[in-house]
Short mmCIF file of C-alpha atoms in Angstrom, two decimals:
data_model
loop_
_atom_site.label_atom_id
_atom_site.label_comp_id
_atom_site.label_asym_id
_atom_site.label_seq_id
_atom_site.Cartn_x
_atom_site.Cartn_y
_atom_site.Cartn_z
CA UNK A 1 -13.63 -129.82 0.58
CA UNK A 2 -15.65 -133.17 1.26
CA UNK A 3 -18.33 -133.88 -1.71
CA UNK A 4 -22.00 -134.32 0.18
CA UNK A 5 -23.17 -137.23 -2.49
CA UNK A 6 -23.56 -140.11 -0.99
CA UNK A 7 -21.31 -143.37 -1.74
CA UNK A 8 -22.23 -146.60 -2.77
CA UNK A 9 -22.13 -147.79 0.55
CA UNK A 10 -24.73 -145.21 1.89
CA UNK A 11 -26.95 -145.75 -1.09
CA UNK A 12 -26.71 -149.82 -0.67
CA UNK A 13 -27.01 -149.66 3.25
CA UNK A 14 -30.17 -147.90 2.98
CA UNK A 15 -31.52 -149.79 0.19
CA UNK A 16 -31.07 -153.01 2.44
CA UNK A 17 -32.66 -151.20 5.14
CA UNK A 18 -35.64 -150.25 3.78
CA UNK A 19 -36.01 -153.69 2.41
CA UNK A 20 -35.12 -155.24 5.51
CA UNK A 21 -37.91 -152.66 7.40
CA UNK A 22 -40.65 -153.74 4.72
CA UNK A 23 -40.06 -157.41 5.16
CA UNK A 24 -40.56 -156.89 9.23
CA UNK A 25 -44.15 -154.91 8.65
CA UNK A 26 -46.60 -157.11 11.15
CA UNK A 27 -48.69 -159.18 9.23
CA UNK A 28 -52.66 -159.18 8.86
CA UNK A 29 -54.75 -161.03 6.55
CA UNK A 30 -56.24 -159.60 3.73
CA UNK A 31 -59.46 -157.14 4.03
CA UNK A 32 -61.26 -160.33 1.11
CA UNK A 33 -60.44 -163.04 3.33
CA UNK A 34 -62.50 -161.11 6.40
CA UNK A 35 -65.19 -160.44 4.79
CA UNK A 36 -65.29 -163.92 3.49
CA UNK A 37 -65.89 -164.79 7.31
CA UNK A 38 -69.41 -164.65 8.99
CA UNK A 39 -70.37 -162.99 11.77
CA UNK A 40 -71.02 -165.87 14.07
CA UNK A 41 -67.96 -167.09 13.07
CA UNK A 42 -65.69 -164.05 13.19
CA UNK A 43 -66.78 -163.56 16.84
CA UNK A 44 -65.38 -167.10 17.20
CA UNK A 45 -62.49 -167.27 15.92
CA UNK A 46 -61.05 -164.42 16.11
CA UNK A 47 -59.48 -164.44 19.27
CA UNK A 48 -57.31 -167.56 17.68
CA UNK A 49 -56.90 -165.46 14.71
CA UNK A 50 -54.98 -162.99 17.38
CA UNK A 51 -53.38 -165.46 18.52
CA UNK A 52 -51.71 -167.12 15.74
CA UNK A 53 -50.74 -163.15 14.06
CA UNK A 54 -49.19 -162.10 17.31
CA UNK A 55 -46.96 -165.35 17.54
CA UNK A 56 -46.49 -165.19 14.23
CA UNK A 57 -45.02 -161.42 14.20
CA UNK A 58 -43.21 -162.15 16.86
CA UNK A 59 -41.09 -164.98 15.46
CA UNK A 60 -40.65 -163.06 12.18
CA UNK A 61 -38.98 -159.90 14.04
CA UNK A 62 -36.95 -162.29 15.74
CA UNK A 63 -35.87 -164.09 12.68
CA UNK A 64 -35.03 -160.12 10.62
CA UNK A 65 -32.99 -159.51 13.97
CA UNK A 66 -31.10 -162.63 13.59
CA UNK A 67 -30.53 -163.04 9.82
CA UNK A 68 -30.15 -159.15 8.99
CA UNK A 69 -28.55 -157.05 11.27
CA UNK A 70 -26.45 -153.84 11.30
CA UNK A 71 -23.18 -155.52 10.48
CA UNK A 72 -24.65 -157.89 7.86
CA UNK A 73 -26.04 -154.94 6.48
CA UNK A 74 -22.76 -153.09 6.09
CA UNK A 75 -21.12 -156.00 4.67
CA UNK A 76 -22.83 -156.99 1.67
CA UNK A 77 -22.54 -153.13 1.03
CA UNK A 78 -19.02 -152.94 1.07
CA UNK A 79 -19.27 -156.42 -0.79
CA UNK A 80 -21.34 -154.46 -3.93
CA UNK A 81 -19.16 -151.43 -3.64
CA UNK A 82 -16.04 -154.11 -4.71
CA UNK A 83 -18.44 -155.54 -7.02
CA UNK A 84 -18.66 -151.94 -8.65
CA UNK A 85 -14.96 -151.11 -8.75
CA UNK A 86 -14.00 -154.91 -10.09
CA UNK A 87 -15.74 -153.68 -13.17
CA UNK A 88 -14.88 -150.40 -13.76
CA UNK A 89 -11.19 -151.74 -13.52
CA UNK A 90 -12.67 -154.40 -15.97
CA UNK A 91 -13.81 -151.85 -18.33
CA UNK A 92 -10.46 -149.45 -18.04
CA UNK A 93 -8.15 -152.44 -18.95
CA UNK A 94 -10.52 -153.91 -21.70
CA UNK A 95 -11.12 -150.29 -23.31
CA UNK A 96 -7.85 -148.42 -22.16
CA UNK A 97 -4.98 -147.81 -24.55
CA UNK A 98 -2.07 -149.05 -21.78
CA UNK A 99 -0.44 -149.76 -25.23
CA UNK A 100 0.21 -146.54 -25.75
CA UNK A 101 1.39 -145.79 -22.37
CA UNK A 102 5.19 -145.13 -21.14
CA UNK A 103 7.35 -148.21 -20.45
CA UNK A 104 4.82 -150.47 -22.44
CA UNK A 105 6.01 -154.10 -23.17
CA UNK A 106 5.58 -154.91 -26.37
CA UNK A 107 6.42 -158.58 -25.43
CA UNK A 108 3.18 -159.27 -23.80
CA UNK A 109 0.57 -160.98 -26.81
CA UNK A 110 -2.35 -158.49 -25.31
CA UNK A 111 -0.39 -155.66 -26.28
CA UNK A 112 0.66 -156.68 -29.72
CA UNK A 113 -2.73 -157.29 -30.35
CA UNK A 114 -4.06 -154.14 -29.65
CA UNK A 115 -1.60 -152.03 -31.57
CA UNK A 116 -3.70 -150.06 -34.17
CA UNK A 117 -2.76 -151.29 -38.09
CA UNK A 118 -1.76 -147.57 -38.80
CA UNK A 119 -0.51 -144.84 -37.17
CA UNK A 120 -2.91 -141.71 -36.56
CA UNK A 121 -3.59 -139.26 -39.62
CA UNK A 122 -1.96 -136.51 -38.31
CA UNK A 123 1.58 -138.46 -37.78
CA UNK A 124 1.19 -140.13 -41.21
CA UNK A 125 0.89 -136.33 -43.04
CA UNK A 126 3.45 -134.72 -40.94
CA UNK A 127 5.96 -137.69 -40.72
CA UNK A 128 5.26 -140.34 -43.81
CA UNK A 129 8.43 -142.25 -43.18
CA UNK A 130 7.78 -142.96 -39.49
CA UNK A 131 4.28 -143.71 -40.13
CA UNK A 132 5.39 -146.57 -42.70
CA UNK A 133 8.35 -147.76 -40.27
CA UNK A 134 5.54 -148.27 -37.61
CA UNK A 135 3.48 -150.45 -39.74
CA UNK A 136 5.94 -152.38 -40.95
CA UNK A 137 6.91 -153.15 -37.33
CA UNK A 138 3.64 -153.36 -36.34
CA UNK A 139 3.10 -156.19 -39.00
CA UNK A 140 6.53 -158.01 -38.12
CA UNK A 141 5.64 -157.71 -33.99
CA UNK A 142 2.45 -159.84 -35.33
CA UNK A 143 4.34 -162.37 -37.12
CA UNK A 144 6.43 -162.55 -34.37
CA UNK A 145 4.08 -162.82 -31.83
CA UNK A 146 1.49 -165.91 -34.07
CA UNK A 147 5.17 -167.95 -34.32
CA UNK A 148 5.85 -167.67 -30.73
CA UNK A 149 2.04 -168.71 -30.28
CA UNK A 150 2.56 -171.54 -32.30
CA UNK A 151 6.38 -172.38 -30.70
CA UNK A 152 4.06 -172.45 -27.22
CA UNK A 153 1.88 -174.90 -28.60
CA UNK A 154 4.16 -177.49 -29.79
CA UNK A 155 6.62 -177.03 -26.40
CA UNK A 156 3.22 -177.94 -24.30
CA UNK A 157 2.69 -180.75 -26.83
CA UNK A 158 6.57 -181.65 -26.15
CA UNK A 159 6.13 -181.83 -22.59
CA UNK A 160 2.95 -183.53 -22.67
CA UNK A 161 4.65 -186.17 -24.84
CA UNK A 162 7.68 -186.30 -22.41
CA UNK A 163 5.01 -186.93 -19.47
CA UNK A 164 3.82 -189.76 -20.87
CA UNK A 165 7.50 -191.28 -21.62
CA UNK A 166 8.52 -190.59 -18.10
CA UNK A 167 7.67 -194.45 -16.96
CA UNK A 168 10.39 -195.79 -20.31
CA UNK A 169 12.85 -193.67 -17.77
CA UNK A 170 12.80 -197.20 -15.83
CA UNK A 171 11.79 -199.29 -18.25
CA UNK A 172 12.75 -202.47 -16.42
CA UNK A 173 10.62 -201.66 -13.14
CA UNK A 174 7.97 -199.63 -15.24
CA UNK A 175 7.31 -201.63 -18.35
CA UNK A 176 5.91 -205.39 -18.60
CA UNK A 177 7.98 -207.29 -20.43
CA UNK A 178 7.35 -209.01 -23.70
CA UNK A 179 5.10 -212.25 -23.10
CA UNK A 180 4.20 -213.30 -26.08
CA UNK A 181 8.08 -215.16 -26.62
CA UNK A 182 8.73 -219.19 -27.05
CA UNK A 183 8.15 -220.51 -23.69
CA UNK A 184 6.87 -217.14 -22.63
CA UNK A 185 4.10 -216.94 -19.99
CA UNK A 186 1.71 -216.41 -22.84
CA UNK A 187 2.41 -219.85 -24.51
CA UNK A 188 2.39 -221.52 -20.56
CA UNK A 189 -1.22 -220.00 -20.21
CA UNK A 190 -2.57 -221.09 -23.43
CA UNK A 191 -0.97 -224.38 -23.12
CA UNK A 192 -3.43 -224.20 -19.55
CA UNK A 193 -6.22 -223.10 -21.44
CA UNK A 194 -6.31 -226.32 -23.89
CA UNK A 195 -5.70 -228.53 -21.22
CA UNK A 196 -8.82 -226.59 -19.06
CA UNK A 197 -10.94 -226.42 -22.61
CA UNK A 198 -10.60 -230.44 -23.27
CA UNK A 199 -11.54 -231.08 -19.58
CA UNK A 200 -14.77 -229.29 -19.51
CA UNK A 201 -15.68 -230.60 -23.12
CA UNK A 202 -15.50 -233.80 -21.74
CA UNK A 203 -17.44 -233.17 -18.38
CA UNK A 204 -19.81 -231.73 -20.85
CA UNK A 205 -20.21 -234.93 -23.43
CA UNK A 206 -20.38 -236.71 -20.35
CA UNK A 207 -23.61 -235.27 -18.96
CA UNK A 208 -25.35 -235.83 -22.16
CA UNK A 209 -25.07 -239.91 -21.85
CA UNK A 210 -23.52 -242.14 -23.36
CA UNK A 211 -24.77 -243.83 -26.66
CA UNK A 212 -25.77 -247.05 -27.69
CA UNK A 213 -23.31 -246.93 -30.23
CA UNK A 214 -20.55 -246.80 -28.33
CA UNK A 215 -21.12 -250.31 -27.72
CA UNK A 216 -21.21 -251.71 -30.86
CA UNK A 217 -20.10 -249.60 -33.83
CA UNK A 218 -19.38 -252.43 -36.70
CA UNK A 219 -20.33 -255.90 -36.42
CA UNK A 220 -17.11 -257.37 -37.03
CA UNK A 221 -15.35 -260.94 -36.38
CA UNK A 222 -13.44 -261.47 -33.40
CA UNK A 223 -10.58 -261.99 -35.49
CA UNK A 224 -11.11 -258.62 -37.30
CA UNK A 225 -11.58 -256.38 -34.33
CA UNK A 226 -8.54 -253.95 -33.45
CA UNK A 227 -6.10 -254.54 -31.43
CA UNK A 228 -5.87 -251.14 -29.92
CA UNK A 229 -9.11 -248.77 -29.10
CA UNK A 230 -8.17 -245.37 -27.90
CA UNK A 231 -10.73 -242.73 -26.59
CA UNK A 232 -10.90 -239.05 -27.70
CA UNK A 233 -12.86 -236.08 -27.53
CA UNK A 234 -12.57 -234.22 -31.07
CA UNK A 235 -12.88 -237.10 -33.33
CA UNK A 236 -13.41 -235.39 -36.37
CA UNK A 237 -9.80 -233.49 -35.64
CA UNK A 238 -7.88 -236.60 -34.48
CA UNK A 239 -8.99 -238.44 -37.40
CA UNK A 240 -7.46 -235.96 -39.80
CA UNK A 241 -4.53 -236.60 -37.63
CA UNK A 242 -3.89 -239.85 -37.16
CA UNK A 243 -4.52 -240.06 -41.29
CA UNK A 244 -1.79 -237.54 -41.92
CA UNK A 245 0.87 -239.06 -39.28
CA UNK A 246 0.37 -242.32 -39.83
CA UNK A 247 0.38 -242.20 -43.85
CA UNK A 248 4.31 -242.39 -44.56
CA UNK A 249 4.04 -245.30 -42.25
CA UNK A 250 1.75 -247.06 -44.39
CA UNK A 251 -1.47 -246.99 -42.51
CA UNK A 252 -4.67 -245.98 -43.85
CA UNK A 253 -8.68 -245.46 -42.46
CA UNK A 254 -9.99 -248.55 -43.06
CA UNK A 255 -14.02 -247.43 -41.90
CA UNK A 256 -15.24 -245.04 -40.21
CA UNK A 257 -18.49 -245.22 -38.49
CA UNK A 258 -20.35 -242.38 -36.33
CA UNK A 259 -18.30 -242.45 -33.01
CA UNK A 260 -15.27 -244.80 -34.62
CA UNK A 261 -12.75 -244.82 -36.89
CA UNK A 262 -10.46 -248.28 -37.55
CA UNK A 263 -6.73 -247.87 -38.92
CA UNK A 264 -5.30 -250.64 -40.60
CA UNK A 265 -1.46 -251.19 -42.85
CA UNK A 266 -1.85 -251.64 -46.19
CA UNK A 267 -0.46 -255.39 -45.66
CA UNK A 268 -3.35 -256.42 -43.32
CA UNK A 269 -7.35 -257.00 -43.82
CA UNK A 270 -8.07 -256.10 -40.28
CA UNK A 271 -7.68 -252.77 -38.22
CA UNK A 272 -4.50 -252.74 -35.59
CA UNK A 273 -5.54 -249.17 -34.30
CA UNK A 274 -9.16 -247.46 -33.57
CA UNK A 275 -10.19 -244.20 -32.36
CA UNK A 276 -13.89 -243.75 -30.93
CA UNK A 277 -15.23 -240.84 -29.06
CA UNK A 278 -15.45 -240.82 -25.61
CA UNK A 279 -18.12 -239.41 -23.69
CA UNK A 280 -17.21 -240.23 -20.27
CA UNK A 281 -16.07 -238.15 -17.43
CA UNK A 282 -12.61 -240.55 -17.21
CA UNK A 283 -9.24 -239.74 -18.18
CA UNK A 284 -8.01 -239.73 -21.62
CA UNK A 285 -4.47 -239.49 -22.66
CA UNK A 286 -1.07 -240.93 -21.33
CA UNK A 287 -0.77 -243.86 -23.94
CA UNK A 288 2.41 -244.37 -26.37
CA UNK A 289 1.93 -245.74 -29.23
CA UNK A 290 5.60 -246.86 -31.24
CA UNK A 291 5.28 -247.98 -35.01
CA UNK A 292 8.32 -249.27 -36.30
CA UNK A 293 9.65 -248.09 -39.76
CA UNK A 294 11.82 -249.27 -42.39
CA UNK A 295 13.74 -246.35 -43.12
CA UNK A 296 14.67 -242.66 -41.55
CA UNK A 297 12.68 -240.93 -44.83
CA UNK A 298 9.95 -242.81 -43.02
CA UNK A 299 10.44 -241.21 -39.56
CA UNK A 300 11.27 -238.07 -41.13
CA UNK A 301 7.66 -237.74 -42.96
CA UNK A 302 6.15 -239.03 -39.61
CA UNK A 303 7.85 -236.07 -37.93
CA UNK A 304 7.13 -233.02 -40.18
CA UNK A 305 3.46 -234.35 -41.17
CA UNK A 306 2.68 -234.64 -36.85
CA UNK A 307 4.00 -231.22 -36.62
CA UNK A 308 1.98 -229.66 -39.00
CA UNK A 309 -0.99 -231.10 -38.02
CA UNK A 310 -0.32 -230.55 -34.16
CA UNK A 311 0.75 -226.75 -35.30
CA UNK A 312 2.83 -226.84 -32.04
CA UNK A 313 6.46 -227.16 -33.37
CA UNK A 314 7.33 -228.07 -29.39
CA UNK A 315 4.65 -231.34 -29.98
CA UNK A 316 7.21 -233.50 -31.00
CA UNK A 317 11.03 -233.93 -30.70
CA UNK A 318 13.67 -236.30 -32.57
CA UNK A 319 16.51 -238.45 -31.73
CA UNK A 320 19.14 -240.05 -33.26
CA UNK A 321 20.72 -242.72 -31.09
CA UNK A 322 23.66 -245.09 -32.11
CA UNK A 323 21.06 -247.78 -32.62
CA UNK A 324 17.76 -246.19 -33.50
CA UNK A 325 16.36 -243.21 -34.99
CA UNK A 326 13.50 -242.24 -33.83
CA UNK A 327 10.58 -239.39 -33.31
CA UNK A 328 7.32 -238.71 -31.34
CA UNK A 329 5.13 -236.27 -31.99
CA UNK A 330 2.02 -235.72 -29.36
CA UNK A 331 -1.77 -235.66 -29.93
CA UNK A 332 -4.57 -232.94 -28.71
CA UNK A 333 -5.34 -235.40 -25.96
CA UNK A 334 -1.74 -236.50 -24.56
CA UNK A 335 -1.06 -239.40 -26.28
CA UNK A 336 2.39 -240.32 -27.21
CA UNK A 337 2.99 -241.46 -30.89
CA UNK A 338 6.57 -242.62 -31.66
CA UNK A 339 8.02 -243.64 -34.72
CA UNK A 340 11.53 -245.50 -34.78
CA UNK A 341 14.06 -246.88 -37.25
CA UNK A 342 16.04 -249.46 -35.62
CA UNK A 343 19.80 -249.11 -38.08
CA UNK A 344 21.63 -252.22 -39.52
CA UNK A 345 25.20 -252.45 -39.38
CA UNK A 346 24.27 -255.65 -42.21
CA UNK A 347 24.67 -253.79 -45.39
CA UNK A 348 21.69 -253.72 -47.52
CA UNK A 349 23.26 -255.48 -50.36
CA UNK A 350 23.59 -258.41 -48.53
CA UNK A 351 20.39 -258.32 -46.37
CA UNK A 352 18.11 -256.03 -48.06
CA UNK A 353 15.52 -256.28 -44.88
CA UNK A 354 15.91 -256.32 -41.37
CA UNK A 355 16.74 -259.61 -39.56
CA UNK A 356 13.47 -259.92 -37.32
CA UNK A 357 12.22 -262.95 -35.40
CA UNK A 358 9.72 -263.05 -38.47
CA UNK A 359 12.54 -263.04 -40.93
CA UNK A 360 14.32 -265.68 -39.46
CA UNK A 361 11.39 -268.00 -38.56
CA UNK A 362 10.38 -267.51 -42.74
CA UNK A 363 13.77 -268.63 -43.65
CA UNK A 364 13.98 -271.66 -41.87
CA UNK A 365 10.48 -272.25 -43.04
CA UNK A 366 11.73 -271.83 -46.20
CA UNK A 367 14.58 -274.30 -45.82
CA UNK A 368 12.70 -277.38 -44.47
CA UNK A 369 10.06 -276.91 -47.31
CA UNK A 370 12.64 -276.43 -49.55
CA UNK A 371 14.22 -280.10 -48.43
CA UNK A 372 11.19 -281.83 -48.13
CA UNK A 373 9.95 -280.91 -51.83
CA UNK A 374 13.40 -281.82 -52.52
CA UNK A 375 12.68 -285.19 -51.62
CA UNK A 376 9.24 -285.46 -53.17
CA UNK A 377 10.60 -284.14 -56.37
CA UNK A 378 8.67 -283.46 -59.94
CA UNK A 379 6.34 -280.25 -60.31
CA UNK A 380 6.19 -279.99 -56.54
CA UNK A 381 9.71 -279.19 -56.48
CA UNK A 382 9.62 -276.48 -59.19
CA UNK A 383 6.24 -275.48 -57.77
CA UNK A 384 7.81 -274.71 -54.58
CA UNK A 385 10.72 -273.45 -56.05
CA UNK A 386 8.53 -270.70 -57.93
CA UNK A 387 6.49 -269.56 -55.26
CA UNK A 388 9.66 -269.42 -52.79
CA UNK A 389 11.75 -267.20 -55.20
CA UNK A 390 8.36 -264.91 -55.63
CA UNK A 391 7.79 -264.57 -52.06
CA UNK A 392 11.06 -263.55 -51.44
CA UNK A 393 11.40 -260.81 -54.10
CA UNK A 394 8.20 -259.49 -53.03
CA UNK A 395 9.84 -259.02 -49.39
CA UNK A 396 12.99 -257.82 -50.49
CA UNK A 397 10.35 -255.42 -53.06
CA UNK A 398 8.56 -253.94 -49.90
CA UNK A 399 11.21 -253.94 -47.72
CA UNK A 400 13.16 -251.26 -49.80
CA UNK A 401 10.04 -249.09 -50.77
CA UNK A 402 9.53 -246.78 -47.98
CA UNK A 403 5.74 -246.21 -48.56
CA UNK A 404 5.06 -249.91 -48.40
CA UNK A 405 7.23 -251.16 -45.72
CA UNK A 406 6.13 -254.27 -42.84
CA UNK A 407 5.15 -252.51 -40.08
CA UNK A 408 4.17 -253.47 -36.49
CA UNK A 409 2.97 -252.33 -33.75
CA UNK A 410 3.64 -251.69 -30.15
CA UNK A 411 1.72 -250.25 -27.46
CA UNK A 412 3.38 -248.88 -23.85
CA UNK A 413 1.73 -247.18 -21.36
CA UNK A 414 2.89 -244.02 -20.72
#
């Protein structure tokens, strides 16, 4: 025997239709707004007023054919009858016992969770035993269950880690490979970079003008003017430098003024070697500079002090030929400066110096004043004789001291 209630459907469909037969009522404006109106002009305008309300009705029962009709209706009935059902089934799976039901699995998490803590009264007075064999299951299923829980968490952590390690699968296509290595491309680029940084520091002193003092830094004699001038664009760091390089050689600052700095040996009154700052847009580098030294300790000191200073240990290289040890080391702005020992095969017993063009000419000297005082005889002779023997030990005196060797010096162009 059918029930005579009515569904949801029924009860929805005619809800909608009523709604839907309200909203297509004609419309008429409000019994305030006509009296509002005057006579004269309610005789006047209200044939427009007609007008506009007809058209107006019109176009709305069009639009509630359009937009609602019969089948649109029935849908979004059947639509809330789902609705209805959806949560019913919500509410019988949320508030059910399917727990308790036949065939249950226990494995599922939901179902562990819902087991009651104890079993019902009844059970635990008529059958004690099973009632604690329950809850001690019960309690061991939830154990179970939070480690299994936990074992889920750190396999998804596992295979999230194992996601990200997928491109070391291929490391060499996958992975960049280490740059920052001796002659690496790091080293190349920053290398670049110096070379870049010293070019635009100079096109930038060079914008600013050039100072008077460039011109004339010391008034000096002609005689006492260097012999070499070379240009730079960190003075303050290429003086430190050239100081530390060139002390083993015996060189030392002999002034320093605002945009120059003179180098001179320890033998000499005059400079051999300035540096001045250059604030010109021209090139700077490519010059060699060799310094000869009296001994290898001397070229070894050049060599260590250059690199240490330069803090680039591939600055500077050495060599030891058959004839000449020697080692360069270069500065921030490309210049070459080489230190060499040019080797005896003399031992130094018997020639305690090297045999220069100098040496030679000062021993001939030495033997034509030594005949002609000879000849003139008395205190010149011994006179002579004195100052002769001193000279000589004095050479023989600096020659073997490394720190206060004859130097000279040589410039090449690169």
């Amino acid at each position: 025997m059918e029930s005579s209630d009515p569904t949801i459907i029924d009860l929805k469909s005619s809800f909608l239709r009523a709604q839907i037969f309200a909203l297509s009522q004609p419309l008429q404006p409000s019994q305030e707004w006509q009296d509002s109106i005057s006579g004269e002009e309610n005789t006047l305008r209200q044939r427009a007023i007609d007008e506009a309300l007809f058209k107006l009705n019109t176009i709305l029962k069009q639009h509630n054919k359009i937009s609602y009709p019969p089948q649109a209706q029935r849908h979004v009935a059947e639509q809330i009858d789902q609705l209805y059902w959806a949560a019913g089934e919500r509410d019988v799976n949320v508030n059910g016992e399917e727990w308790s039901e036949k065939g249950a699995d226990y494995r599922l998490s939901s179902n562990i969770e819902k087991l009651p803590e104890e079993w019902s009264e009844e059970a635990e007075t008529k059958a004690p035993k099973q009632a604690a064999k329950y809850k001690e299951l019960q309690n061991k299923l939830l154990v179970l269950n939070e480690k299994r829980k936990a074992a889920k968490e750190k396999l998804e952590q596992c295979k999230a880690a194992k996601k990200l390690l997928e491109p070391f699968d291929q490391a060499e296509k996958n992975i960049q490979e280490n740059i920052v290595t001796k002659n690496g491309e790091i080293e190349k680029e920053l290398e670049r970079m110096r070379m870049l940084m010293l070019r635009v520091e100079r096109g930038i002193v060079g914008l600013e003008g050039k100072d008077r003092e460039d011109h004339m830094d010391v008034d000096l004699e002609e005689d006492d003017r260097e012999k070499l001038s070379l240009p730079y664009t960190n003075l303050k760091a290429s003086e430190e430098f050239y100081a530390a390089v060139l002390e083993p050689l015996g060189y030392k600052m002999y002034l320093q003024t605002r945009n120059k700095t003179f180098f001179r040996p320890s033998w000499l009154f005059h400079p051999e070697l300035s540096l001045r700052r250059d604030r010109s847009c021209g090139p700077i580098g490519g010059t060699r500079i060799i310094i000869h030294a009296s001994s290898r300790s001397q070229v070894d000191k050049f060599y260590v002090l250059g690199l240490a200073k330069s803090n680039n240990i591939q600055s500077g290289e050495i060599n030891d030929y058959s004839h000449a040890y020697t080692a360069y080391i270069v500065d921030f702005d490309g210049n070459v400066i080489e230190a060499i020992y040019l080797k005896s095969w003399v031992p130094k017993a018997i020639v305690p110096f090297p045999l220069t063009p100098a040496a030679i000419c000062g021993a001939l000297y030495l033997a034509v004043a030594s005949s002609i005082f000879r000849v003139l005889g008395g205190w010149y002779y011994f006179i002579f004789n004195a100052i002769g023997m001193l000279t000589i030990a004095d050479l023989v005196y600096v020659q073997l001291d490394s720190e206060r060797s004859t130097q000279r010096l040589k410039i090449l162009d690169c």
